Coordinates of C-alpha atoms in Angstrom, one line a residue:
M54 CA 9.6 -10.8 -9.2
L55 CA 9.9 -7.0 -9.3
I56 CA 12.7 -5.2 -11.2
V57 CA 12.5 -1.3 -11.8
T58 CA 14.2 0.6 -14.5
F59 CA 15.1 4.2 -15.2
V60 CA 12.7 6.5 -16.7
C61 CA 14.8 9.5 -17.3
N62 CA 18.3 10.5 -17.3
Q63 CA 18.1 12.0 -13.3
T64 CA 19.7 11.2 -10.0
V65 CA 18.7 7.6 -8.6
I66 CA 16.6 7.9 -5.5
K67 CA 18.6 7.1 -2.7
I68 CA 15.8 5.3 -0.6
M69 CA 12.2 4.5 -1.1
L70 CA 9.7 1.5 -0.6
V71 CA 9.0 0.0 -4.2
Q72 CA 6.6 -2.8 -3.7
F73 CA 5.2 -4.6 -0.5
S74 CA 3.4 -8.0 -0.7
F75 CA 2.0 -10.7 1.6
D76 CA -0.6 -13.6 2.3
N77 CA -2.5 -15.4 4.6
Y78 CA -2.5 -12.6 7.2
K79 CA -5.9 -11.8 8.8
C80 CA -8.4 -11.4 6.1
F81 CA -6.2 -11.5 3.0
K82 CA -6.1 -15.2 2.0
E83 CA -4.4 -14.7 -1.2
E84 CA -1.4 -13.0 -2.2
T85 CA -1.8 -9.4 -2.1
T86 CA 0.7 -6.7 -3.3
L87 CA 0.8 -3.0 -3.1
N88 CA 3.2 -1.4 -5.8
F89 CA 4.7 1.8 -5.9
V90 CA 5.8 1.4 -9.4
A91 CA 4.3 4.3 -11.7
S92 CA 2.4 2.9 -14.9
S93 CA 2.9 5.6 -16.9
F94 CA 5.5 8.1 -15.6
S95 CA 4.6 10.5 -18.1
E96 CA 1.4 11.2 -16.9
K97 CA 2.5 13.3 -13.9
C98 CA 6.2 13.7 -12.5
S99 CA 5.3 15.4 -9.3
H100 CA 3.5 12.2 -8.4
A101 CA 6.5 10.2 -8.7
T102 CA 9.9 10.6 -7.5
K103 CA 12.0 13.2 -9.0
K104 CA 14.9 11.4 -8.6
G105 CA 14.8 9.0 -11.5
Y106 CA 12.8 5.9 -10.5
S107 CA 9.3 5.7 -11.7
V108 CA 8.3 5.4 -7.7
L109 CA 5.0 6.8 -6.8
K110 CA 5.1 9.3 -3.5
V111 CA 1.4 8.7 -2.4
L112 CA -0.8 6.0 -2.6
T113 CA -4.8 5.8 -1.2
V114 CA -6.7 3.0 -0.6
Y115 CA -10.8 3.1 -0.7
G116 CA -13.0 0.3 0.3
A117 CA -16.3 -0.5 2.1
N118 CA -15.9 -0.8 5.6
A119 CA -14.8 -4.2 7.0
S120 CA -13.2 -4.4 3.7
G121 CA -9.8 -4.8 4.7
K122 CA -8.3 -1.7 4.9
T123 CA -7.0 -1.5 8.1
K124 CA -5.7 -5.1 7.9
L125 CA -3.8 -4.2 4.9
F126 CA -1.7 -1.6 7.4
D127 CA -1.9 -4.2 10.1
A128 CA 0.3 -6.5 7.3
V129 CA 2.7 -3.7 7.0
N130 CA 3.1 -3.0 10.8
F131 CA 3.3 -6.6 11.5
M132 CA 6.4 -7.5 9.2
R133 CA 8.1 -4.2 10.7
S134 CA 7.5 -5.9 14.3
V135 CA 9.0 -9.0 12.9
V136 CA 12.5 -7.2 11.9
C137 CA 12.3 -4.3 14.5
P138 CA 10.6 -5.5 17.4
P139 CA 9.5 -3.2 20.4
K140 CA 12.3 -2.8 23.0
R141 CA 11.2 -3.4 26.5
D142 CA 12.3 -0.6 28.7
G143 CA 13.5 0.8 25.6
K144 CA 16.4 -1.4 25.5
I145 CA 15.8 -5.0 25.3
P146 CA 14.0 -6.2 22.0
V147 CA 11.1 -8.6 22.7
F148 CA 11.6 -10.6 19.5
D149 CA 9.0 -12.9 20.2
Y150 CA 6.3 -10.2 20.1
W151 CA 5.3 -10.8 16.7
Q152 CA 4.0 -14.3 17.8
T153 CA 1.5 -12.5 20.2
I154 CA 0.1 -10.6 17.3
Y155 CA 0.4 -13.2 14.5
D156 CA -3.0 -14.0 12.9
S157 CA -2.9 -16.2 9.6
F158 CA -6.6 -16.1 7.7
R159 CA -9.0 -18.2 9.8
L160 CA -11.8 -18.8 7.9
N161 CA -10.2 -21.2 5.9
N162 CA -9.0 -24.6 7.4
Y163 CA -6.1 -25.1 5.3
S164 CA -4.8 -21.2 5.7
S165 CA -5.6 -21.4 9.3
Q166 CA -2.8 -23.9 9.3
N167 CA -0.4 -22.9 6.6
E168 CA 2.2 -20.5 6.8
S169 CA 2.1 -16.8 5.7
S170 CA 4.8 -14.9 3.6
F171 CA 5.6 -10.9 3.9
E172 CA 7.8 -9.6 1.2
M173 CA 9.4 -5.9 0.6
V174 CA 11.3 -4.3 -2.4
F175 CA 12.9 -1.4 -1.7
I176 CA 15.9 0.7 -2.4
I177 CA 18.7 1.8 -0.4
D178 CA 22.0 3.9 -1.5
N179 CA 20.3 3.5 -4.8
I180 CA 20.5 -0.5 -4.7
Q181 CA 17.4 -2.1 -5.1
Y182 CA 16.6 -5.0 -2.6
R183 CA 14.3 -7.7 -2.2
Y184 CA 13.8 -9.2 1.3
G185 CA 11.3 -11.5 2.8
F186 CA 10.1 -14.2 5.1
T187 CA 7.5 -17.1 5.5
L188 CA 6.4 -17.9 9.2
N189 CA 3.8 -19.6 11.3
K190 CA 3.0 -19.1 14.5
E191 CA 5.8 -21.5 15.9
S192 CA 8.4 -20.0 13.8
I193 CA 10.2 -18.4 10.9
I194 CA 10.5 -21.0 8.1
N195 CA 12.2 -19.2 5.5
E196 CA 14.2 -15.8 4.7
W197 CA 15.6 -14.3 2.0
L198 CA 17.4 -11.2 1.1
Y199 CA 18.3 -10.4 -3.0
Q200 CA 20.3 -7.3 -4.1
K201 CA 20.0 -6.1 -7.8
K202 CA 22.4 -3.5 -9.3
S203 CA 22.4 -4.6 -13.2
R204 CA 20.8 -7.9 -12.4
E205 CA 19.3 -9.5 -9.2
K206 CA 21.6 -11.7 -7.2
S207 CA 21.1 -13.6 -3.8
V208 CA 22.8 -12.0 -0.5
F209 CA 21.8 -14.9 1.6
I210 CA 18.7 -17.3 1.7
R211 CA 17.4 -19.0 5.1
D212 CA 15.6 -22.3 5.6
N213 CA 14.6 -22.7 8.9
L214 CA 18.4 -22.5 11.0
N215 CA 20.4 -23.4 7.6
V216 CA 21.9 -19.7 6.1
T217 CA 23.2 -20.1 2.7
L218 CA 25.4 -16.9 2.2
T219 CA 26.5 -15.5 -1.6
G220 CA 29.0 -13.2 -2.3
D221 CA 30.4 -10.6 0.1
H222 CA 27.5 -8.5 1.1
I223 CA 27.1 -10.1 4.5
N224 CA 29.8 -10.3 7.1
S225 CA 30.8 -14.0 7.2
K226 CA 33.3 -13.4 10.0
I227 CA 29.8 -12.5 12.2
L228 CA 27.5 -14.9 10.7
D229 CA 30.2 -17.6 11.9
M230 CA 30.5 -16.2 15.4
V231 CA 26.5 -16.2 15.6
R232 CA 26.4 -19.7 14.5
S233 CA 29.3 -20.8 16.8
A234 CA 27.6 -19.2 19.5
N235 CA 24.3 -21.0 18.9
M236 CA 22.7 -17.9 18.2
L237 CA 20.4 -18.5 15.5
S238 CA 16.9 -18.6 16.9
P239 CA 13.6 -20.1 15.1
I240 CA 12.0 -16.6 15.8
V241 CA 14.6 -14.1 15.2
P242 CA 15.0 -12.9 11.6
L243 CA 18.6 -13.6 10.7
I244 CA 18.8 -10.1 9.3
S245 CA 17.7 -8.5 12.9
I246 CA 20.9 -10.9 14.4
L247 CA 23.3 -9.6 11.9
S248 CA 22.4 -6.1 12.7
T249 CA 22.4 -6.6 16.5
F250 CA 26.2 -7.5 15.8
N251 CA 26.6 -4.4 13.2
D252 CA 27.1 -6.2 10.1
V253 CA 26.7 -3.1 7.6
L254 CA 24.2 -4.0 5.2
C255 CA 21.9 -5.5 7.7
K256 CA 21.9 -2.8 9.6
K257 CA 21.1 -0.2 7.0
I258 CA 18.2 -2.9 6.3
V259 CA 16.8 -3.0 9.6
D260 CA 17.1 1.1 10.5
W261 CA 15.1 1.2 7.3
F262 CA 12.6 -1.0 8.0
D263 CA 12.6 1.1 11.8
S264 CA 11.6 4.0 9.7
I265 CA 8.3 2.8 8.5
T266 CA 5.8 4.5 10.4
V267 CA 2.0 3.1 10.6
I268 CA -0.1 5.3 12.4
S269 CA -3.3 3.0 13.6
A270 CA -6.6 5.0 14.1
N271 CA -7.2 3.4 17.3
D272 CA -3.9 5.0 18.7
L273 CA -4.0 8.6 18.9
K274 CA -1.5 10.1 21.7
P275 CA -0.4 13.5 21.1
F276 CA 2.6 12.9 23.6
D277 CA 5.2 13.9 21.1
L278 CA 4.6 17.6 22.2
F279 CA 6.3 17.2 25.6
D280 CA 9.4 17.4 23.9
A281 CA 10.0 21.2 23.1
E282 CA 11.9 20.9 20.1
K283 CA 9.0 18.5 18.5
K284 CA 6.8 21.1 19.8
E285 CA 8.3 24.1 17.9
K286 CA 8.0 22.3 14.6
I287 CA 4.3 21.1 15.1
L288 CA 2.8 24.2 16.5
P289 CA 3.2 26.2 13.1
F290 CA 2.2 23.2 11.1
I291 CA -1.3 23.2 12.9
K292 CA -1.7 26.9 12.5
A293 CA -1.2 26.8 8.9
F294 CA -4.1 24.9 8.4
D295 CA -6.1 27.8 9.7
I296 CA -6.3 26.4 13.4
N297 CA -6.5 29.0 16.3
I298 CA -4.3 27.7 18.6
E299 CA -2.0 29.9 20.3
D300 CA 0.3 27.1 22.1
L301 CA 0.3 23.5 23.0
A302 CA 1.5 22.2 26.3
P303 CA 1.5 18.8 28.5
H304 CA -0.5 18.8 31.5
E305 CA 1.8 17.5 34.1
I306 CA -0.1 15.9 37.2
D307 CA 1.0 16.7 40.4
I308 CA 3.0 13.9 42.0
D309 CA 1.9 14.9 45.5
T310 CA -1.9 14.5 44.5
I311 CA -1.0 10.6 43.8
P312 CA -1.6 8.5 46.8
D313 CA 1.8 6.6 48.3
K314 CA 0.0 3.5 47.8
I315 CA 0.1 4.0 43.8
K316 CA 3.5 5.6 43.7
N317 CA 4.8 2.6 45.5
I318 CA 2.9 0.1 43.0
V319 CA 4.1 1.6 39.9
N320 CA 7.4 2.8 41.5
I321 CA 7.5 6.7 41.0
D322 CA 8.7 9.5 43.0
A323 CA 9.3 13.2 43.2
S324 CA 11.6 12.9 40.4
H325 CA 9.3 11.6 38.0
H326 CA 7.1 13.8 35.4
I327 CA 3.6 12.1 34.4
Y328 CA 1.4 13.7 32.0
D329 CA -2.4 12.9 31.4
G330 CA -2.9 15.0 28.4
V331 CA -2.3 18.3 26.3
F332 CA -3.3 22.0 27.2
A333 CA -4.3 23.9 23.7
K334 CA -3.5 27.7 24.5
H335 CA -6.4 30.4 23.3
K336 CA -6.6 33.8 23.4
I337 CA -9.3 35.7 25.3
Y338 CA -10.9 39.0 24.1
D339 CA -13.2 41.6 26.1
E340 CA -16.4 42.8 24.7
H341 CA -14.8 45.1 22.2
Y342 CA -12.4 42.1 21.0
N343 CA -9.5 43.5 22.5
R344 CA -7.2 40.7 24.0
V345 CA -7.4 40.5 27.4
G346 CA -5.3 37.4 28.5
Y347 CA -5.2 33.5 27.6
T348 CA -7.0 30.3 28.6
N349 CA -6.2 26.7 28.1
F350 CA -8.4 23.7 26.4
V351 CA -7.9 20.5 26.9
L352 CA -6.6 19.1 23.6
E353 CA -8.7 15.6 24.0
K354 CA -11.9 16.9 25.4
D355 CA -12.2 20.5 24.4
E356 CA -11.2 20.7 20.9
S357 CA -12.8 19.1 17.7
F358 CA -11.4 15.5 16.9
G359 CA -10.3 16.6 13.7
T360 CA -8.1 19.4 15.3
F361 CA -6.8 16.2 17.9
R362 CA -6.2 13.7 14.9
L363 CA -4.3 16.5 13.1
V364 CA -2.3 17.4 16.1
C365 CA -1.3 13.7 16.7
M366 CA -0.4 13.2 12.9
A367 CA 1.7 16.1 12.9
R368 CA 5.0 14.9 14.0
H369 CA 5.0 11.9 11.8
I370 CA 4.3 13.9 8.7
I371 CA 6.9 16.2 9.5
E372 CA 9.6 13.8 10.1
S373 CA 8.4 11.7 7.1
L374 CA 8.8 14.7 5.0
K375 CA 12.2 15.6 6.5
N376 CA 13.6 12.3 6.8
G377 CA 12.3 10.7 3.5
S378 CA 10.4 7.6 5.2
T379 CA 7.6 6.0 4.6
L380 CA 4.3 7.1 6.5
F381 CA 0.9 4.9 6.7
I382 CA -2.0 6.5 8.2
D383 CA -4.8 4.3 8.9
E384 CA -8.4 6.2 8.5
F385 CA -6.8 9.6 7.0
D386 CA -9.9 11.3 6.7
G387 CA -11.2 11.2 10.5
G388 CA -12.4 14.5 11.2
I389 CA -10.1 15.8 8.5
H390 CA -11.4 18.6 6.1
S391 CA -10.8 17.8 2.4
F392 CA -9.0 21.1 2.1
V393 CA -6.6 19.5 4.8
A394 CA -6.4 16.3 3.1
R395 CA -5.5 17.7 -0.3
A396 CA -3.1 19.9 1.3
I397 CA -1.0 17.2 3.0
L398 CA -1.0 14.9 0.0
E399 CA 0.3 18.0 -2.2
M400 CA 3.2 18.6 0.5
F401 CA 4.4 14.9 -0.3
Y402 CA 4.4 15.7 -3.9
N403 CA 6.3 18.7 -3.4
A404 CA 8.7 17.3 -0.7
S405 CA 12.4 17.4 -2.1
S406 CA 13.0 14.1 -0.1
S407 CA 11.7 10.8 -0.9
A408 CA 9.0 10.8 1.4
Q409 CA 6.0 8.5 0.4
L410 CA 2.5 8.6 2.0
V411 CA -0.1 5.8 2.4
I412 CA -3.5 6.5 3.2
N413 CA -6.8 4.6 3.8
T414 CA -9.7 6.7 3.3
H415 CA -13.3 7.3 2.6
N416 CA -12.7 10.9 1.4
T417 CA -13.9 10.7 -2.3
S418 CA -13.7 14.5 -3.0
L419 CA -9.7 13.2 -3.4
L420 CA -10.8 11.3 -6.5
S421 CA -11.9 14.4 -8.1
S422 CA -9.5 17.2 -6.9
K423 CA -7.4 19.3 -9.0
D424 CA -3.7 20.7 -8.6
E425 CA -3.1 24.2 -9.0
S426 CA -2.3 23.6 -12.5
G427 CA -5.8 21.8 -13.3
K428 CA -4.2 18.1 -13.3
S429 CA -5.9 15.6 -11.3
L430 CA -4.4 15.5 -7.8
L431 CA -4.7 11.2 -7.8
R432 CA -3.3 9.1 -10.7
K433 CA -5.3 6.0 -11.7
D434 CA -2.4 4.1 -10.2
Q435 CA -2.3 5.9 -7.1
I436 CA -5.9 4.7 -6.3
Y437 CA -6.5 1.0 -4.8
M438 CA -9.5 -0.6 -3.9
T439 CA -10.4 -3.4 -1.1
N440 CA -13.3 -5.5 -1.6
K441 CA -14.6 -8.5 0.8
N442 CA -16.2 -11.5 -0.7
R443 CA -18.7 -13.8 1.0
Y444 CA -16.2 -16.0 2.2
G445 CA -14.6 -13.1 4.2
E446 CA -11.7 -12.8 1.7
S447 CA -10.2 -9.6 1.2
T448 CA -8.5 -8.3 -1.8
L449 CA -6.8 -5.6 -2.9
M450 CA -6.7 -4.2 -6.6
P451 CA -5.6 -0.7 -8.6
I452 CA -8.2 0.8 -10.4
T453 CA -6.1 0.8 -13.5
E454 CA -6.8 -3.0 -13.6
Y455 CA -10.6 -2.5 -14.2
K456 CA -11.7 -2.4 -17.5
N457 CA -14.6 0.4 -16.7
N458 CA -14.1 3.4 -19.4
L459 CA -12.2 6.0 -16.3
R460 CA -12.9 8.6 -18.7
S461 CA -15.4 10.3 -16.9
S462 CA -14.7 11.4 -13.3
I463 CA -13.2 8.7 -11.0
E464 CA -15.2 9.9 -8.1
R465 CA -18.2 9.5 -10.1
N466 CA -17.4 6.3 -11.2
Y467 CA -16.7 4.9 -7.4
L468 CA -19.6 6.3 -6.0
D469 CA -21.8 4.6 -8.6
G470 CA -19.9 1.5 -7.9
N471 CA -18.3 0.8 -11.1
L472 CA -14.8 0.6 -9.3
T473 CA -16.1 -1.9 -6.5
G474 CA -14.9 -0.9 -3.1
V475 CA -18.3 0.6 -1.9
P476 CA -20.9 -1.4 0.4
S477 CA -24.0 -2.9 -0.6
V478 CA -26.6 -1.3 1.8
D479 CA -29.8 -2.9 2.3
A480 CA -31.8 0.4 2.3
D481 CA -35.3 -1.4 2.2
Y482 CA -34.7 -3.3 5.6
L483 CA -33.3 0.1 7.0
I484 CA -36.3 1.8 6.2
S485 CA -38.6 -1.0 7.5
F486 CA -36.5 -1.5 10.7
V487 CA -37.1 2.2 11.7
Q488 CA -40.6 2.1 10.8
E489 CA -41.5 -1.1 12.8
D490 CA -42.1 0.9 16.0
K491 CA -44.5 3.1 14.7

């Protein structure tokens, strides 16, 4: 059980993720924990929240390919999807969605048949909560919510469809109504059901889960630019990274060019707007370098992958910084220059909100980067390593738990293999492989 304490006489943070734990999901067989609590708050205050709790603003995850970095983020997204399922037509929650993406550890006979558990510790309105559940592919088995002010107390405990409330944190009349209407479901979290009926505490918690964003490396769509208000924020953000794009605009498909048969199948008419990409506007110059006009590049095709990826991430970064929410970015360094990556981390350090950023990356330069004051960009407790053993089991560990002497460069220690998280490459085989055809 995690208990977060004060470290200085400052205002308590209002909302923040403190810890995420899970087990038996995808390549993680045993209990795995991502901990935002700073091990030594005095090391550098800007790395942790400025509002009182020693909770880190940025965490980084390193590791070899196929070691579990992306699967860690999948676990976060899975828990979020159980509590806040996607909505059909933007209105109707698909509460059984989690069953389509649930994936226990399959390389062990016992684990593949056993339940999985997920738990988050977080702070909302200056109060710490611990919420979690266990489930299998058929149903939610247990669910719990605890609240901590001076000491931790139970809010509710669920055992299958049996619910026990403690205190008056939850509106008991709403629960009685749900029970009498036989609306408790084996596949729907109690917290989600009560939130639907506007229980104040449950709605706050569900809204907080909904604010968590996980950006997958395989899901890059710059469609946020279709909103003029969002574009006004994204464009100067992109330009600040020395990217010479004058404007960004969606590329709209002419409805008249779509065959009637297709229109009827997908049920579209002249009132619909359909987009298939984004234009990036650039200046055109004559031979004397005088601007003579503009031309459009297709963002997805004509711009670099790094530029495309930065545009796709921009809105999520901006909203996280503004709203004080938690953002997970998979494959953060994909096409992104080290200077840009470092600048984004520093934005989260300097944000007045309680925004948090978690990235997985192969960018080792961040391990040795310094800020303007000459201090390390990353503390040791902000750096995690994933490893996978011969049985396909992944582990996650902060480098603070390694016994190696880390007084020298963390980047050098990592590249030398002293912190694990690096692949064991059979260079001799690879050389012999390419020489076979000679």
